[in-house]
Coordinates of C-alpha atoms in Angstrom, one line a residue:
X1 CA -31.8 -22.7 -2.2
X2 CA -32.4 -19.0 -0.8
X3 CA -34.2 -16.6 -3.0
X4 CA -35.7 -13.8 -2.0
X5 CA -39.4 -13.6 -0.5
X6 CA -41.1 -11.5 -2.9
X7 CA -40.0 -14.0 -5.7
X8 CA -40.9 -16.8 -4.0
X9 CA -44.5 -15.4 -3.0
X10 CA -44.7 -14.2 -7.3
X11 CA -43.7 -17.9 -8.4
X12 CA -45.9 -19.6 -6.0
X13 CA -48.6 -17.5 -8.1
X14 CA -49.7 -15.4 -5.4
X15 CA -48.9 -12.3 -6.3
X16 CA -46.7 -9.8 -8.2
X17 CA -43.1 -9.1 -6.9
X18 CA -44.4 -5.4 -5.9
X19 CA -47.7 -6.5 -4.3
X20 CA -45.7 -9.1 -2.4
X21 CA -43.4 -6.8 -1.1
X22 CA -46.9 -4.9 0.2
X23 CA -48.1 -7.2 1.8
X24 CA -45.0 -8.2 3.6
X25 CA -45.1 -4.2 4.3
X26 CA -48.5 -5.0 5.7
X27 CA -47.4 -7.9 8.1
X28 CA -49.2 -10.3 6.0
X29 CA -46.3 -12.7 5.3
X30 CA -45.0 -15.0 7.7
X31 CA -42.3 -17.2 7.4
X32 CA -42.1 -20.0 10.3
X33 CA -44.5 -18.2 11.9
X34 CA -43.1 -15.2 12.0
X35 CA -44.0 -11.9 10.6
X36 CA -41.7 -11.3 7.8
X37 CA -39.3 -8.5 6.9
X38 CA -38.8 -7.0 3.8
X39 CA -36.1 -8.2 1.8
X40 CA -35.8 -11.4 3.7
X41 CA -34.6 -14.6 1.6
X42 CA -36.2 -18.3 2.4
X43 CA -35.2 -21.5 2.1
X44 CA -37.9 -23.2 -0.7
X45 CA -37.3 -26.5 0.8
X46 CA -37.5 -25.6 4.3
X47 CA -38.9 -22.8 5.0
X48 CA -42.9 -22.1 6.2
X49 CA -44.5 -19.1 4.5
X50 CA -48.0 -18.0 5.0
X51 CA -50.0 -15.4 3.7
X52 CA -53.0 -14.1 5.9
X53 CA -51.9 -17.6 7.9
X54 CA -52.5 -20.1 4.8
X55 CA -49.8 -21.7 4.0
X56 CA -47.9 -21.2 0.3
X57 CA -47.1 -24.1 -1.7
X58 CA -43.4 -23.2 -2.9
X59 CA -43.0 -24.0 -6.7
X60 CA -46.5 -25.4 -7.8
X61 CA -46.9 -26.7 -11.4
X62 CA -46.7 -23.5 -13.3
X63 CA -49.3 -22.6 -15.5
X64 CA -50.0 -20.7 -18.8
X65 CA -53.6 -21.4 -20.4
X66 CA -55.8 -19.7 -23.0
X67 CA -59.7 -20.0 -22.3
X68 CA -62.4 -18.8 -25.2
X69 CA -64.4 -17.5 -22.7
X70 CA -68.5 -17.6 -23.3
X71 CA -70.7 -14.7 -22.7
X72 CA -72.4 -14.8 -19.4
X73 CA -69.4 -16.4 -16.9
X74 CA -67.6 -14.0 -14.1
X75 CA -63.8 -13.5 -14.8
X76 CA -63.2 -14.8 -11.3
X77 CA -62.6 -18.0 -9.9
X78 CA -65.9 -17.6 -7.2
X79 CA -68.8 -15.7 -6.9
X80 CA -70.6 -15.1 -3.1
X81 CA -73.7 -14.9 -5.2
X82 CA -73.1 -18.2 -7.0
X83 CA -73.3 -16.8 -10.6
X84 CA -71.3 -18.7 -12.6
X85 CA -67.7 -18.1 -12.9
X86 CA -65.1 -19.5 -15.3
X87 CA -64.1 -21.9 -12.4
X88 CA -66.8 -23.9 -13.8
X89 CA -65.2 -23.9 -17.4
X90 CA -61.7 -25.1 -16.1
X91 CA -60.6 -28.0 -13.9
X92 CA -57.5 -30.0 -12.0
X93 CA -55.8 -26.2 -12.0
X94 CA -53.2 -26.0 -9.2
X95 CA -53.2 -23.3 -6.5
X96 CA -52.9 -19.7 -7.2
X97 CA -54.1 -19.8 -11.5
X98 CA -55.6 -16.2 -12.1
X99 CA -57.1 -14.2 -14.7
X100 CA -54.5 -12.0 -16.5
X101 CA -56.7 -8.9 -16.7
X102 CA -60.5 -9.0 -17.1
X103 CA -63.2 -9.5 -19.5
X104 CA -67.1 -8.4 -19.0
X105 CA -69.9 -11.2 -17.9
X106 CA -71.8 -10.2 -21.0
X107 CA -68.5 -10.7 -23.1
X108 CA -66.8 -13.2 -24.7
X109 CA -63.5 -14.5 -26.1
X110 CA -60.0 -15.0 -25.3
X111 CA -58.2 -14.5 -22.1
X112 CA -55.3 -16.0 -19.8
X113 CA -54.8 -17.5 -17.1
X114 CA -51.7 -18.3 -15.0
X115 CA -49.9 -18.7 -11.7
X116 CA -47.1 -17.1 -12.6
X117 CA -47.2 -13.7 -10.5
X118 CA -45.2 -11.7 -11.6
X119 CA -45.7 -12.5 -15.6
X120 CA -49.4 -11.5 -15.2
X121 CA -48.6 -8.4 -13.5
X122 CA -46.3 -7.2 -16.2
X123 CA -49.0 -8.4 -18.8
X124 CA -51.8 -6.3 -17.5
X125 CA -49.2 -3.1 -16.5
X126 CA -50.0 -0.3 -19.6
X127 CA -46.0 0.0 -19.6
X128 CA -45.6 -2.6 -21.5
X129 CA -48.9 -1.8 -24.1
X130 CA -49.7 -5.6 -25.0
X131 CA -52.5 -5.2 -27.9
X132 CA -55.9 -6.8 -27.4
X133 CA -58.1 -7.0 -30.2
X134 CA -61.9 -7.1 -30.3
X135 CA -64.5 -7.9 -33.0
X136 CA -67.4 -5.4 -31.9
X137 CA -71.5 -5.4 -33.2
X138 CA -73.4 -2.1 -32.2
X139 CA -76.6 -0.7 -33.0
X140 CA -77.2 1.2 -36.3
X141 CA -74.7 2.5 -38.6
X142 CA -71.4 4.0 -38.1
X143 CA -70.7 6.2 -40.3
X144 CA -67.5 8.0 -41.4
X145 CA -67.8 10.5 -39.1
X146 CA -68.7 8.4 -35.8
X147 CA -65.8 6.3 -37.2
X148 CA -63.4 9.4 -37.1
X149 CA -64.5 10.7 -33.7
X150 CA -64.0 7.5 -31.7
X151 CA -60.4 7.5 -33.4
X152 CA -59.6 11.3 -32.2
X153 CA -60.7 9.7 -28.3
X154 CA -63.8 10.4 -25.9
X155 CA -63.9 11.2 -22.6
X156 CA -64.5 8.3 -20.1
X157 CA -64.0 9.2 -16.2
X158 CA -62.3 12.7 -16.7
X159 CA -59.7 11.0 -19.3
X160 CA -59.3 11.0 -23.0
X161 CA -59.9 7.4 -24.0
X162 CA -59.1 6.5 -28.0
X163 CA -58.4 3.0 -29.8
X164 CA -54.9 2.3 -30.9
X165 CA -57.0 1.1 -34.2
X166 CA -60.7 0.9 -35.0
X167 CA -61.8 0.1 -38.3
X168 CA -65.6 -0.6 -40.0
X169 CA -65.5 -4.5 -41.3
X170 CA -69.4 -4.4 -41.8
X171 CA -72.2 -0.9 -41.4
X172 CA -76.0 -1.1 -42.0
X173 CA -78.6 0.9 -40.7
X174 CA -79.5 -1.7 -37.8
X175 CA -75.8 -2.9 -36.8
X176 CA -72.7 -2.6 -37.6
X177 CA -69.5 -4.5 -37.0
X178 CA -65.9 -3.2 -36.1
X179 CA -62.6 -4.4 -35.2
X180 CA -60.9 -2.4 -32.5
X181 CA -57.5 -2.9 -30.4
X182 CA -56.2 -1.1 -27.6
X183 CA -53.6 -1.8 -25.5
X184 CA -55.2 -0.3 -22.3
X185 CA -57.3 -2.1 -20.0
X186 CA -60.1 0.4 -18.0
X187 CA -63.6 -1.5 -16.9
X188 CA -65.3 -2.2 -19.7
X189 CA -63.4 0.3 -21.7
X190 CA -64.2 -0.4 -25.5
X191 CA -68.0 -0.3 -24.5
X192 CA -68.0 2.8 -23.0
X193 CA -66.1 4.6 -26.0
X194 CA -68.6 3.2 -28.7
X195 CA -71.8 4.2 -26.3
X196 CA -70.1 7.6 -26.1
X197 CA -70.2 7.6 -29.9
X198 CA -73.8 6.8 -29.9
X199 CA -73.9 3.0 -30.5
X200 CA -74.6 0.6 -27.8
X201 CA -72.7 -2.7 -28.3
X202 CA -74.6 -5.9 -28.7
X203 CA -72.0 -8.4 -29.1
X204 CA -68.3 -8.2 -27.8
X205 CA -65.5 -10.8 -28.7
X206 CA -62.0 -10.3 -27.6
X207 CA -59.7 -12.6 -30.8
X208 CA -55.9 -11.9 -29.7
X209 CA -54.1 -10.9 -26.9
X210 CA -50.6 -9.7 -28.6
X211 CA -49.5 -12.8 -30.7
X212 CA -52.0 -14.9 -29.2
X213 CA -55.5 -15.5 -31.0
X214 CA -58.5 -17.3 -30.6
X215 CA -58.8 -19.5 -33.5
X216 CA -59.0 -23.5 -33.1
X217 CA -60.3 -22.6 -29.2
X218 CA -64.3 -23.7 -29.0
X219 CA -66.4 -21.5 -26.9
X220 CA -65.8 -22.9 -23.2
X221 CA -62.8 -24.6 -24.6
X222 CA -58.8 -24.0 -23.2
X223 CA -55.7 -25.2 -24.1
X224 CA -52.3 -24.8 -22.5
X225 CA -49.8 -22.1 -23.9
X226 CA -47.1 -23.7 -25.7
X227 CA -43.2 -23.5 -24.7
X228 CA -42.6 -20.8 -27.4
X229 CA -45.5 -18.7 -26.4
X230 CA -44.8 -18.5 -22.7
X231 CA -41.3 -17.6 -23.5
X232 CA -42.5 -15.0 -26.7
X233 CA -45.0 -13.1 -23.8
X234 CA -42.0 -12.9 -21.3
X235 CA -39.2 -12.0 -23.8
X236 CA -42.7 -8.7 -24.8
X237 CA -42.4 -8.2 -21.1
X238 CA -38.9 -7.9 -20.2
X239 CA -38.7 -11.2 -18.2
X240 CA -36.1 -14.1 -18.7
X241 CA -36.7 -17.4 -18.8
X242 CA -35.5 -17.7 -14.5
X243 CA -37.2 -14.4 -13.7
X244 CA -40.5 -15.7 -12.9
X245 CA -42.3 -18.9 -12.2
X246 CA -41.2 -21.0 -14.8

């Protein structure tokens, strides 16, 4: 069967349909050791395609799984310095799983994980505004006032940053607790707006990921996205069920 090369490179899980098409661009891609053109089609079965010279497995075992990440792992699958990375919380994964998105080393809670290129592009792209919830504890009290000022936005690299909801479940004069969603994704972006509020964060715990949550997931623990929810987080990102890896 001929499909095209930058869908074959996003199901094989190595990259999104417009990254593959840049690195093809780039003269990354081979296909029977050849340098590859853009908008060329393959053969799955027959065809050899390499990336950087590896060679890509056509049509691995997809894969859709939610990990309660700990505090204190890397949201990447190695680590030159050999801190620990989630690698270490997950095993038997085929080639190509990634992270959809990050979450700090000091924080903690849900996040994905797939193969499927071009579904963790569009999950991650600000287009589509998937919410992501947090349970937050700061330092000292937040007040009405604090409360209302994080809500109008803060500045964070030049750019007005604000929670698409933050509300106070918990405020004493040592700590406090919030909950607050977003559907952005900037480096450790709901850290930043609290310290610019005056409240440095002690304890950060991401609990859903649009309909996804948490609950039932131990800390370290992962289970595999069900049937409905993989198709439910493609139907929120404008993919059909033959549009991506599977």
């Amino acid at each position: 069967m001929l499909v095209r090369l930058n869908k074959f490179l996003s199901r094989a899980g190595i990259a999104s349909r417009r990254e593959a098409d840049r690195l093809i661009g780039q003269g990354r891609v081979s296909v029977n050791g050849r340098a590859a053109e853009l908008g060329v089609r393959v053969d799955e079965a027959r065809d050899r395609v390499a990336v950087n010279g590896r060679p890509v497995q056509a049509n691995p075992r997809t894969v859709h799984i939610l990990l309660n990440k700990p505090a204190g792992y890397l949201v990447t699958m190695k680590d030159p310095q050999g801190r620990p990375t989630i690698r270490k919380l997950l095993s038997g994964l085929p080639p190509g799983v990634v992270p959809v998105g990050r979450l700090d080393f000091d924080s903690e809670g849900l996040l994905l994980l797939t193969n499927d290129g071009e579904l963790a592009f569009r999950l991650t792209h600000p287009r589509y505004e998937i919410a992501k919830t947090y349970q937050v504890s700061v330092e000292g009290e937040v007040t009405p006032e604090t409360l209302a000022r994080l809500r109008r936005g803060v500045m964070i690299d030049g750019m007005n940053a604000a929670p698409d909801a933050a509300v106070v479940l918990e405020a004493g004069p040592q700590r406090s607790r919030l909950r607050v969603e977003l559907h952005e994704g900037r480096k450790r972006e709901v850290r930043r707006m609290l310290e610019a509020v005056g409240h440095r964060v002690l304890k950060l715990k991401r609990t859903s990921f649009g309909a996804l949550t948490v609950k039932g997931v131990p800390p370290g623990g992962w289970r595999p996205l069900t049937g409905r929810e993989v198709s439910a987080l493609k139907k929120r990102v404008g993919l059909e069920a033959g549009d991506s890896a599977g």
